[in-house]
Coordinates of C-alpha atoms in Angstrom, one line a residue:
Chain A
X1 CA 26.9 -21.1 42.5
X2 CA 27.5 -20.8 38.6
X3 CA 25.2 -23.6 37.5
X4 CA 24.9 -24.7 34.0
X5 CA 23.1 -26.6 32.0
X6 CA 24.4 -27.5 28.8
X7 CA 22.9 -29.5 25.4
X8 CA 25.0 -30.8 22.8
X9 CA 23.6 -29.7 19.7
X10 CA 25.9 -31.9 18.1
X11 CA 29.5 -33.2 18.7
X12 CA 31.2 -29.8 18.3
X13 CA 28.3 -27.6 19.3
X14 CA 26.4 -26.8 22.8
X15 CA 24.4 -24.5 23.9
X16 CA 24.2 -23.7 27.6
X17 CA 21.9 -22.1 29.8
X18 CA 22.3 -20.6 33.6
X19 CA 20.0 -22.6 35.8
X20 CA 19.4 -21.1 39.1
X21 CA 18.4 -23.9 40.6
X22 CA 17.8 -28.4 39.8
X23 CA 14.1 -28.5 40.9
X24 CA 13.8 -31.8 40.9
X25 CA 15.2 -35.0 39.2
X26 CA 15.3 -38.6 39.2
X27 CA 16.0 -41.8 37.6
X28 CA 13.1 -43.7 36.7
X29 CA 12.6 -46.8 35.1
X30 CA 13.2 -45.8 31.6
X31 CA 15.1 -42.4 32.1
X32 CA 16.6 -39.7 33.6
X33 CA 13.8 -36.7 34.3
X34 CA 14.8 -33.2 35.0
X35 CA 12.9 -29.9 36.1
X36 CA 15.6 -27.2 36.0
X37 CA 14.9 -23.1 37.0
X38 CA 16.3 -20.9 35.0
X39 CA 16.5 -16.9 34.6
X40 CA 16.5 -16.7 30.4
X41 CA 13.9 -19.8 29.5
X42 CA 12.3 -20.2 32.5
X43 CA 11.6 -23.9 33.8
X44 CA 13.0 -26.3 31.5
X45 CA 12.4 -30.5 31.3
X46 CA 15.0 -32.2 30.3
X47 CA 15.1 -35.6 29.8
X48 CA 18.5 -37.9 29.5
X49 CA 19.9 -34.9 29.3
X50 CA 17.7 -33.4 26.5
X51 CA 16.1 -30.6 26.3
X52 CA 12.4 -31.0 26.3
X53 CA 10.8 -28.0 26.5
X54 CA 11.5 -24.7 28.1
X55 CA 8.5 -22.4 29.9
X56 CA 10.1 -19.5 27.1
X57 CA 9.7 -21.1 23.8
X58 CA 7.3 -24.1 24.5
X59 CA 4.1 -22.3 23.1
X60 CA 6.1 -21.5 19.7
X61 CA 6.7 -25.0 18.6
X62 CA 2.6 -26.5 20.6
X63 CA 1.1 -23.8 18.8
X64 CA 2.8 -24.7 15.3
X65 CA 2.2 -28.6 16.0
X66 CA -1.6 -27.9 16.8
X67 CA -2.6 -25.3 15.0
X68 CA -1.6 -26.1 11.3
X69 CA -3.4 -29.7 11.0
X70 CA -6.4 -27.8 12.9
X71 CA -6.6 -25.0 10.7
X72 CA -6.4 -27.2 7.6
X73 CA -9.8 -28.2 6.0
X74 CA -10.1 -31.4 8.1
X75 CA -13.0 -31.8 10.4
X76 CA -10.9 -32.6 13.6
X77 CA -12.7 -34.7 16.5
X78 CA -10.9 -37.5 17.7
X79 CA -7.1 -36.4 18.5
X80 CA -3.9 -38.9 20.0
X81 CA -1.1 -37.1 21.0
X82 CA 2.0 -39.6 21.7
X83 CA 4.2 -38.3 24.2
X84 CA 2.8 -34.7 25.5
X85 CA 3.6 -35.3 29.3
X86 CA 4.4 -31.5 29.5
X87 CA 1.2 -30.3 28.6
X88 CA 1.8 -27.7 25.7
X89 CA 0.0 -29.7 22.9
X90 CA -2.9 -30.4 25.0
X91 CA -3.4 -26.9 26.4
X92 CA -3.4 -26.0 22.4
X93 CA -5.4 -28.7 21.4
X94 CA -7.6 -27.6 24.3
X95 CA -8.7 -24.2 23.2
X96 CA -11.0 -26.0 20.6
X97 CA -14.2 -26.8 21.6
X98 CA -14.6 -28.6 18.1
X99 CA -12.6 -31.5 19.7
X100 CA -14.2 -33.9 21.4
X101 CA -11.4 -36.4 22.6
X102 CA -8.1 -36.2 22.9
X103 CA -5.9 -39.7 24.4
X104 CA -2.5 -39.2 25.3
X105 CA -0.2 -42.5 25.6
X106 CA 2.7 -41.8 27.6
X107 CA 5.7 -44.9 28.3
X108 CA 6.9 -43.9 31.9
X109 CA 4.1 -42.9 34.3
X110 CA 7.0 -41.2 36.5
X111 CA 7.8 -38.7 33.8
X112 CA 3.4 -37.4 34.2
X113 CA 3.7 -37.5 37.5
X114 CA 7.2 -35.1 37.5
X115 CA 5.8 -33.0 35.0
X116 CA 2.2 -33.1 36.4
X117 CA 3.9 -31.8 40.2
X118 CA 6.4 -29.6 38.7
X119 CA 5.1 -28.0 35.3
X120 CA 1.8 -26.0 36.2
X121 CA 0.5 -26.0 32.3
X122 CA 0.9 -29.6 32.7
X123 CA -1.3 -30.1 35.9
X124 CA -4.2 -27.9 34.1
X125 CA -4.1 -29.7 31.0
X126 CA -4.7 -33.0 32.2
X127 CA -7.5 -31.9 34.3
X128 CA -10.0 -31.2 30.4
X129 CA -12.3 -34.1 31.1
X130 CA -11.7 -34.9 27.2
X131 CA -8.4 -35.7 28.3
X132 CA -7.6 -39.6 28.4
X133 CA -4.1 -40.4 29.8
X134 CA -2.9 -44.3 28.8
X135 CA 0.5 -45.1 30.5
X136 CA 1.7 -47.7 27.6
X137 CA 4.0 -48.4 25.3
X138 CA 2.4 -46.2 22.0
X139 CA 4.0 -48.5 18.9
X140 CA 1.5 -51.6 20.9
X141 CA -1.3 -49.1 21.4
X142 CA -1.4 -47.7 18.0
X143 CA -1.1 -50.8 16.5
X144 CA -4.6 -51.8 17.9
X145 CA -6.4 -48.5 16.5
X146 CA -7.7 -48.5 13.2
X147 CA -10.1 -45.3 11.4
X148 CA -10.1 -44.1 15.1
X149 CA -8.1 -40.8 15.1
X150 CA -9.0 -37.3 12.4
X151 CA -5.0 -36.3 14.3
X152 CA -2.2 -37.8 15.3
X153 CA 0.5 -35.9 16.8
X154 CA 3.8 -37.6 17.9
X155 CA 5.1 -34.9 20.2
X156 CA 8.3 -36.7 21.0
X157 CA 11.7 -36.0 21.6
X158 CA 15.0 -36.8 18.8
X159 CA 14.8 -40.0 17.4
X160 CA 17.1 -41.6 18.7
X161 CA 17.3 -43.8 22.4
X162 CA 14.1 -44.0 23.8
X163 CA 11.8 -42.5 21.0
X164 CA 13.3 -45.2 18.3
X165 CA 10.3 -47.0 17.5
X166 CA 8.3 -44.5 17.1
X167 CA 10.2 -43.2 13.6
X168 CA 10.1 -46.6 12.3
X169 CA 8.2 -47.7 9.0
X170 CA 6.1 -49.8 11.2
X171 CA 5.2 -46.9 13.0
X172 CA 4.0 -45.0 10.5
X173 CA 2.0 -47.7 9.1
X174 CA 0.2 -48.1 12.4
X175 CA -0.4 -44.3 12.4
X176 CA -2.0 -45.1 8.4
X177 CA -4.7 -47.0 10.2
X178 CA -5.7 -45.2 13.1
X179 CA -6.2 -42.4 10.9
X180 CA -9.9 -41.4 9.5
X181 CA -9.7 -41.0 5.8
X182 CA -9.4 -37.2 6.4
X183 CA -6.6 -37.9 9.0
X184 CA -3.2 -36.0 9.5
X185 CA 0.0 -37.5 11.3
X186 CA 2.4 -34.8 12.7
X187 CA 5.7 -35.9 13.5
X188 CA 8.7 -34.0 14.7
X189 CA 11.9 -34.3 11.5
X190 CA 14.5 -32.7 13.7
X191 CA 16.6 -29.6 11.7
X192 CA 18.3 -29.9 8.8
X193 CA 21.1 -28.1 9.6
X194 CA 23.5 -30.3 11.6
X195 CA 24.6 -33.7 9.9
X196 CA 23.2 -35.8 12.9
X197 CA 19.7 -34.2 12.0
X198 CA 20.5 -34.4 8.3
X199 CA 20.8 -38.4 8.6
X200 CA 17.4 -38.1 11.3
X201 CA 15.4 -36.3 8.4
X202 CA 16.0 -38.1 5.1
X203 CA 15.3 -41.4 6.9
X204 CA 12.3 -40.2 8.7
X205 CA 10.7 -38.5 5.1
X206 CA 11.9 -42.1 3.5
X207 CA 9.8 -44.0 5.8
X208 CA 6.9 -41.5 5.5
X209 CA 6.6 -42.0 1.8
X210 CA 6.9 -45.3 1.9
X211 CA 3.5 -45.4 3.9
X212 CA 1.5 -42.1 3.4
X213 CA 0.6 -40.6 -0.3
X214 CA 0.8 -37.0 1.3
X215 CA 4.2 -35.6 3.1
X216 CA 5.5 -32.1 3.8
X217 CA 7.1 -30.8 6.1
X218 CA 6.9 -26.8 7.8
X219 CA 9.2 -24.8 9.8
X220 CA 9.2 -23.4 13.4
X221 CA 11.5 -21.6 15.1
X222 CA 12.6 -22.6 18.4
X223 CA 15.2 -20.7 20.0
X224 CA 16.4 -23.5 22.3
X225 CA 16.7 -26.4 19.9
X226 CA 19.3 -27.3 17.9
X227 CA 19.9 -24.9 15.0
X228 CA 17.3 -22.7 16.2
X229 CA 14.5 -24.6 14.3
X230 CA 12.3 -27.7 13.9
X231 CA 10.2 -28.8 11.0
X232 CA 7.5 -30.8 11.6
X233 CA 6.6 -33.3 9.4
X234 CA 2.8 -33.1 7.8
X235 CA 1.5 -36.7 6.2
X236 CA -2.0 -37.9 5.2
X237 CA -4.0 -40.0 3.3
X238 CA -5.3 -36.9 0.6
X239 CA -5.3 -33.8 2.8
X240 CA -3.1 -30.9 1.7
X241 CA -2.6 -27.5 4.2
X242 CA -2.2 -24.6 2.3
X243 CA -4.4 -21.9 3.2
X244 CA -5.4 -21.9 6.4
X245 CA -9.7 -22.1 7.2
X246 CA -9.4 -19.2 10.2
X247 CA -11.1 -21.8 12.8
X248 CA -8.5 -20.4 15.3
X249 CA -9.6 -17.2 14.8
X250 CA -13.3 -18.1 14.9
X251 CA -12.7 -19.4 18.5
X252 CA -10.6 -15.9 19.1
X253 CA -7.9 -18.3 20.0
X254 CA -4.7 -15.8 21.3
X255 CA -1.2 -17.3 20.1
X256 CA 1.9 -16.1 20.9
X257 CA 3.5 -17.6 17.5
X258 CA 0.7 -18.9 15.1
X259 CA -1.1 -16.8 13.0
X260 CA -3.3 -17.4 9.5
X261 CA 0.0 -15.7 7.5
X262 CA 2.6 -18.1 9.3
X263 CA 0.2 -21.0 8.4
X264 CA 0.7 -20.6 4.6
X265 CA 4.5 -19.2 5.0
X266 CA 6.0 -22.2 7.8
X267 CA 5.5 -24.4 4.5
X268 CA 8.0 -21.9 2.4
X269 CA 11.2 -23.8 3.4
X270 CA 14.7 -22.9 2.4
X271 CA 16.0 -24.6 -1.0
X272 CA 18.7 -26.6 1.4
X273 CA 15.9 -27.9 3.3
X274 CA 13.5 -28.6 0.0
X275 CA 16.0 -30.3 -1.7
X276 CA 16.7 -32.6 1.3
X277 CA 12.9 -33.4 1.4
X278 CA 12.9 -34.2 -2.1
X279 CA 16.0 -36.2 -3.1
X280 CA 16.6 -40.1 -2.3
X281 CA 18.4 -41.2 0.1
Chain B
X1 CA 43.3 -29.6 23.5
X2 CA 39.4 -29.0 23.7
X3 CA 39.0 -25.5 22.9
X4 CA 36.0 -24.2 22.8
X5 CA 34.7 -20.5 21.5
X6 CA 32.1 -19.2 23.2
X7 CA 29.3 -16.3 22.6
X8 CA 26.8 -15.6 24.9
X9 CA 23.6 -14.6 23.5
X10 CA 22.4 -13.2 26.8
X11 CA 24.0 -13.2 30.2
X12 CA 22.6 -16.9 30.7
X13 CA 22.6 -18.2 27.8
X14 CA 25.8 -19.1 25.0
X15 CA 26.2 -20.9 22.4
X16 CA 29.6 -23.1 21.9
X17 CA 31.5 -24.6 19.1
X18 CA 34.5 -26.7 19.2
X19 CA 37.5 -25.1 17.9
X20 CA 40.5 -27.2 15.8
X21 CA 42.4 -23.8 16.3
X22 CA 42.6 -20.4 16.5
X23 CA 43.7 -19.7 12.3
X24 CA 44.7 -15.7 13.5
X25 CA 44.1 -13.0 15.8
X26 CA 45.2 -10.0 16.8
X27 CA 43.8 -6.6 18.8
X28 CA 43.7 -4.0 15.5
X29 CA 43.1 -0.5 16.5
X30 CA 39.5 -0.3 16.7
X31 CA 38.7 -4.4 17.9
X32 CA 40.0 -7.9 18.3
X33 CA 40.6 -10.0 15.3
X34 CA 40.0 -13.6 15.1
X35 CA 39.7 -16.8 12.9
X36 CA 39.1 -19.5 14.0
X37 CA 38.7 -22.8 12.1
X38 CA 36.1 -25.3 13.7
X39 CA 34.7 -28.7 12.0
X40 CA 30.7 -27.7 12.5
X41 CA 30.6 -24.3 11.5
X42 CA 34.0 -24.2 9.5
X43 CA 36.1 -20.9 9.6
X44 CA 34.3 -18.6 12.3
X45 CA 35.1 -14.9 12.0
X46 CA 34.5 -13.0 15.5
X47 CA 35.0 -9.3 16.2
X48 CA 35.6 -8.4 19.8
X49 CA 34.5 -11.7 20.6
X50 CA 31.3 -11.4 18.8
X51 CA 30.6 -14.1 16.1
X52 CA 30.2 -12.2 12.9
X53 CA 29.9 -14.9 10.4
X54 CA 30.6 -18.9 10.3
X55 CA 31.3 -20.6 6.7
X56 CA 28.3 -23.2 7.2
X57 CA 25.8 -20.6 7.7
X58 CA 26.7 -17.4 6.2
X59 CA 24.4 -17.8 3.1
X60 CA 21.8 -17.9 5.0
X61 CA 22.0 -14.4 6.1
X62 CA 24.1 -12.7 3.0
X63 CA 21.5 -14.1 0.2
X64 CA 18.1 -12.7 2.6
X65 CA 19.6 -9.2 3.1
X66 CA 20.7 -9.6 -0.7
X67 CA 18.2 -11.4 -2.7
X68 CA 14.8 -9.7 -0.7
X69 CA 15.9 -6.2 -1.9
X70 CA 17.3 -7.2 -5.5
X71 CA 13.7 -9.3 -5.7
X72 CA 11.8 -6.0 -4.8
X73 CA 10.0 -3.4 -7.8
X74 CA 13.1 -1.4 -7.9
X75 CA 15.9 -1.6 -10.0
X76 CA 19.0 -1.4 -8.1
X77 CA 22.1 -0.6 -10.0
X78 CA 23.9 1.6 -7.4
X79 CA 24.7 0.3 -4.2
X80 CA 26.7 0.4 -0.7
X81 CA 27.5 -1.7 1.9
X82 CA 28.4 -0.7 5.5
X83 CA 30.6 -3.3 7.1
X84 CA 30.6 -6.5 4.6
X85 CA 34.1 -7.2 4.7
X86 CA 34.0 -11.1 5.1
X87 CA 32.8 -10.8 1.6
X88 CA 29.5 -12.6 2.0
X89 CA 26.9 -9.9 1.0
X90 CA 29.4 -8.4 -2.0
X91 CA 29.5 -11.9 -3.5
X92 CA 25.4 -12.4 -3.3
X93 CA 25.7 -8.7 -4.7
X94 CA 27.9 -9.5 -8.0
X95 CA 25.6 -12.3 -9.2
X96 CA 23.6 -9.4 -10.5
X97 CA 24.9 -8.3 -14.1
X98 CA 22.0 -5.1 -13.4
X99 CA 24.5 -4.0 -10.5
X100 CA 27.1 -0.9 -11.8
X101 CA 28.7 0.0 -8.7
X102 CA 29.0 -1.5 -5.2
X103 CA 30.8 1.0 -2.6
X104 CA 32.3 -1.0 0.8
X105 CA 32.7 1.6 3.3
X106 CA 34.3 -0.1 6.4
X107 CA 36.0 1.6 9.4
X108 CA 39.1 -1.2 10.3
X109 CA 41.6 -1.9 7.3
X110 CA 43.6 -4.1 9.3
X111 CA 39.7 -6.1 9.6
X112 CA 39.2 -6.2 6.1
X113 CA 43.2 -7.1 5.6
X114 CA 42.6 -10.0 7.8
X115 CA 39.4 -10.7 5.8
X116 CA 41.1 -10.9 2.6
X117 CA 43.7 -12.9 3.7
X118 CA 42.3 -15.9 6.1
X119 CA 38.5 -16.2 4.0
X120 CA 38.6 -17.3 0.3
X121 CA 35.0 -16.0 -0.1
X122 CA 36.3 -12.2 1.4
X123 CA 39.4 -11.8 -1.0
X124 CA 37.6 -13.1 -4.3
X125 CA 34.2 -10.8 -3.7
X126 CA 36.3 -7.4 -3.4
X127 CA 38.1 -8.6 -6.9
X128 CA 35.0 -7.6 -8.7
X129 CA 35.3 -4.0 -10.7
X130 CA 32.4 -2.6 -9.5
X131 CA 33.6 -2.8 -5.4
X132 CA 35.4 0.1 -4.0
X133 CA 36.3 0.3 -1.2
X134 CA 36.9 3.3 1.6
X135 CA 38.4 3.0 5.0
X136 CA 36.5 5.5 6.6
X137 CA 33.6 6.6 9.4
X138 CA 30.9 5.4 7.6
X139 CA 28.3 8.0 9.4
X140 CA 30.5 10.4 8.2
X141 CA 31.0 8.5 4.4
X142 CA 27.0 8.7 4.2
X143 CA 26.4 11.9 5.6
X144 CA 28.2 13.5 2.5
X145 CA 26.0 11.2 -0.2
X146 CA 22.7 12.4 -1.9
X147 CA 20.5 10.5 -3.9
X148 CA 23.4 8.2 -4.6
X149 CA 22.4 4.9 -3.8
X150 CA 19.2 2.4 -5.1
X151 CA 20.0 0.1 -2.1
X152 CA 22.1 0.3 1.3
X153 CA 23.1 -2.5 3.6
X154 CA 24.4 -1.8 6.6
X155 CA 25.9 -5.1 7.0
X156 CA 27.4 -4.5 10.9
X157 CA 27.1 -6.8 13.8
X158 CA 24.7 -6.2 16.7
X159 CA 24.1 -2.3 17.7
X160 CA 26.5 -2.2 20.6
X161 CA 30.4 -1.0 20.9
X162 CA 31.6 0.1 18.0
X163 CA 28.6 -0.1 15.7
X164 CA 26.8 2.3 17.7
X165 CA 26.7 4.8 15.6
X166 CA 24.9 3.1 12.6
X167 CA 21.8 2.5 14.9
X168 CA 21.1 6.1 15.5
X169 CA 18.2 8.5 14.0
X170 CA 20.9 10.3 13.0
X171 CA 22.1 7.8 10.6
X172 CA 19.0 6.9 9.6
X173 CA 18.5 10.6 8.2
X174 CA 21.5 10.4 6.8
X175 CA 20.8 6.8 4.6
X176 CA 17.6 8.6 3.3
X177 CA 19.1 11.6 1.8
X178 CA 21.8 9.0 0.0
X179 CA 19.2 7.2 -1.2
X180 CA 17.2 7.6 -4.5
X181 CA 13.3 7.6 -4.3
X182 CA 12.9 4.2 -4.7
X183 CA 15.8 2.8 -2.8
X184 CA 15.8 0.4 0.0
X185 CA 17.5 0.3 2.9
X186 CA 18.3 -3.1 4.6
X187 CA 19.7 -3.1 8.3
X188 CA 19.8 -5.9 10.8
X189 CA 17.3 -5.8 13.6
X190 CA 18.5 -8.4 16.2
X191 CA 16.3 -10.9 17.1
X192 CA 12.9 -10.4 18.9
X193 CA 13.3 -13.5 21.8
X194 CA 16.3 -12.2 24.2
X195 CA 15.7 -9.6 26.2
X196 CA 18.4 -7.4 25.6
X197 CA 17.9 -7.8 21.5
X198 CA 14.5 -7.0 22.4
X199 CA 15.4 -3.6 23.9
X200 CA 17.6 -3.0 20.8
X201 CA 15.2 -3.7 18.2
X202 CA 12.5 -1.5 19.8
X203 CA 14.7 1.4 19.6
X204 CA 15.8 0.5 16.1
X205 CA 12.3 0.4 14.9
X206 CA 11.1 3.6 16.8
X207 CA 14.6 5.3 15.5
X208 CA 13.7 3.9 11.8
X209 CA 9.9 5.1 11.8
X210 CA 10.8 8.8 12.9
X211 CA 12.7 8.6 9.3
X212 CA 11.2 6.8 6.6
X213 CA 7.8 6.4 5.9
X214 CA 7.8 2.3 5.2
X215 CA 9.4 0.4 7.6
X216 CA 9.3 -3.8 7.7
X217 CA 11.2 -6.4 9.0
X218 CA 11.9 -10.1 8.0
X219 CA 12.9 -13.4 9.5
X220 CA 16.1 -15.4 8.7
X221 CA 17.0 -18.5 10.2
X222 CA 20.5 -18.1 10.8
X223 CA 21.7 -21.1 13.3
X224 CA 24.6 -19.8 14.6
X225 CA 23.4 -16.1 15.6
X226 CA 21.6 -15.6 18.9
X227 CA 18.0 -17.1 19.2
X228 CA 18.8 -18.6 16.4
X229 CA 17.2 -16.3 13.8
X230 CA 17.8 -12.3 12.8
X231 CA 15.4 -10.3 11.4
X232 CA 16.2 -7.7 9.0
X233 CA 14.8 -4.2 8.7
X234 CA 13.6 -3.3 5.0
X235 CA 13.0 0.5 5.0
X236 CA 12.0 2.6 2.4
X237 CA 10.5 6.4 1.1
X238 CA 7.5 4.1 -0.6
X239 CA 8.4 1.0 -2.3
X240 CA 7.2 -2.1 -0.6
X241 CA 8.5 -5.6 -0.3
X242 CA 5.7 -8.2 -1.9
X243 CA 5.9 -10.5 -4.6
X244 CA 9.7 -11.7 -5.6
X245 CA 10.0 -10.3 -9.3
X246 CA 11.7 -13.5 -10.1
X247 CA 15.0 -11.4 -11.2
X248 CA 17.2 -13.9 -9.7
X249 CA 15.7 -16.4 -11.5
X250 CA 15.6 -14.8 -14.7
X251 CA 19.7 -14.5 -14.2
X252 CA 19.7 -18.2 -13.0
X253 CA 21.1 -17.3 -9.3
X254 CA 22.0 -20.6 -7.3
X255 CA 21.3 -19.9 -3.6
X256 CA 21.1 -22.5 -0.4
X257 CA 18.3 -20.4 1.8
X258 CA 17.0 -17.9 -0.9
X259 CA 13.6 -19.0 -3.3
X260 CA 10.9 -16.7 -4.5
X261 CA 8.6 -18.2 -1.7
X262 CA 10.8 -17.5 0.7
X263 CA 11.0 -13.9 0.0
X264 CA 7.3 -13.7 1.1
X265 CA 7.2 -16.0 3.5
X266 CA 9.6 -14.0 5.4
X267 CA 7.5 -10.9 5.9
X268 CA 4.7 -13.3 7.7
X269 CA 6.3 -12.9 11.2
X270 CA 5.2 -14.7 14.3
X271 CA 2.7 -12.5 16.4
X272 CA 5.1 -11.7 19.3
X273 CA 7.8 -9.8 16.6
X274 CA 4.8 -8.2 15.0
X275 CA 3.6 -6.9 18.1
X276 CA 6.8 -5.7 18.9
X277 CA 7.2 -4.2 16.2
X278 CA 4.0 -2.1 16.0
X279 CA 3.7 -0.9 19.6
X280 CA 5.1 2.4 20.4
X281 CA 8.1 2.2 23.3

């Protein structure tokens, strides 16, 4: 059987990948969930349809959400990941001992329990006992946090459907709160290559200046995402990246992507990317 | 009609883009020919059913093999270009009032006919005084030069088919003895994710350090090539990449992708290219 799975990039673009086999799927009560096999990437998770993460790339863009606000001077202890159901930011997060909590809030208990079942990585990195799962809705639970969290990364999917409310300018304010003075918020700003994206970025960097006195933004490749690239957005209170400290090198921590140089040069963006950062929408 | 082109980047995986229509093609004697004009990506240029260049994205590629060279120690007046005939290097290339001479050697005239004809950007770059052009073998155009050229590109699609030949040790030699003491070459290097561009840039690399004594590679995001990204070979008898000189600022050079940070950012490769790149094969 030829069996394909394909992603709009955008209206007029798709890429598609061979899948040997549908592992599993199902509807739950907020979305479709996928675990496809494939030759090229490996086992992929989609979810309504979009790509999620893929067993062949996964580590480049977990390593570059995780390691950058860890390797910056902050002190990092308390960590909420929102969203992370397939394991990659927590098996990064994991590797320092330097943490000493880490709660995930996840909406659809179904889409753990999937990925949990069908996503080794997954399984192992739920099982760190600083590992607190909360099956909720994140906007409510965040709301209720205040100088709780040095990190918060929002390890979601596109902004749009599901993941809405968590690129609002409520959102971020809630994110202000929960944050330590020190604290970092990493957010996902799509590509800025394709005009959907385009539109996704300048309002997310509008709303993040509207609420946090620091924002930048740094660049990962990822082969299966749209354009080929994500930058991630980097906001706090005070904190700037640049170099990094070496902490992941003090824990010999092995990376497939990250390294001290791609630290410092994943913030030297492209001048159609910088001038979309910096101009008003 | 939904027409769709389609490349694959490996056996499993390809990319696709909508197509308004197919602007020209025909089966020259060396490849097929076509144009085709698509609302994403604009006009698309594809040899033999490769994807060679797209309008949106083609700066992104044509001002880093440019820009990284002509922002290096050495003063390039002389140069030539292998392949180039969509126009998008040569234009990057005549921003510099420094440059004297710019030889095109490419193998297809009815290509670089086609070129001219059915891309605006192709016809106006081969206007300027200082191209000239040869229809020829370029292995053979090269092997006749010595200590002729500050810079060569070999501008040429992936190493398989017809560009063979300009991926061999052979060739290599050859590039040296045309070049001066402190010239550069630059040559693509595929991308380091797909198995099969893996393969090749192994053999590029190993091929590349039996001949000149500094070999590099950098990273370009280019959206619409395989993985996503390309990196490009910078070789050389000594000179090294580094700092940007700031020389296309000094001659107020507008680019999209190209910045002085960028040209050291570039050089500051993930760990899985670098490894590839220094272990032996």
């Amino acid at each position: 059987m030829d069996l394909w799975f394909s992603e709009y990039h955008q209206d007029g673009v798709k890429l598609s990948i061979n899948v040997e086999k549908e592992v599993y799927s199902e509807h739950s009560e907020y979305q479709h969930i996928a675990v496809l096999e494939s030759k090229e990437y490996g086992r992929i998770l989609a979810l309504d349809g979009e790509l999620i993460t893929t067993e062949k790339d996964e580590s480049f863009y977990s390593e570059m959400v995780v390691h950058v606000p860890l390797n910056t001077k902050a002190d990092i202890k308390s960590v909420l990941v929102i969203g992370g159901l397939d394991g990659g930011v927590l098996t990064e997060l994991e590797k320092y001992p330097t943490i000493e909590s880490i709660d995930v809030v996840e909406l659809d208990q179904r889409a753990v329990e999937v990925c949990q079942e069908y996503l080794p990585q997954s399984k192992l990195a739920f099982q760190d006992e600083r590992v607190n799962l909360y099956i909720q809705d994140a906007l409510k639970f965040v709301r209720r946090k205040e100088n709780a969290y040095d990190l918060i990364i929002v390890d979601s999917a596109n902004p749009f459907g599901l993941n809405e409310s968590l690129f609002t300018r409520e959102f971020y304010g809630n994110c202000y709160n929960a944050l330590t003075d020190e604290g970092i918020l990493i957010n996902q700003h799509a590509n800025g290559f394709y005009q959907e994206d385009v539109t996704a970025l300048r309002h997310i960097s509008d709303r993040l200046k509207a609420v946090f006195p620091v924002n930048t933004a740094y660049f990962t490749s990822v082969p299966s995402y749209a354009a080929g690239y994500l930058l991630v957005g980097f906001s706090s209170k005070g904190i700037t990246p640049e170099e990094s400290t070496g902490l992941a090198g003090q824990f010999d921590i092995q990376t497939q992507y990250y390294n001290d140089q791609i630290h410092r040069g994943a913030f030297y963006l492209p001048n159609y990317i910088k001038e979309m950062l910096t101009s008003e929408t």
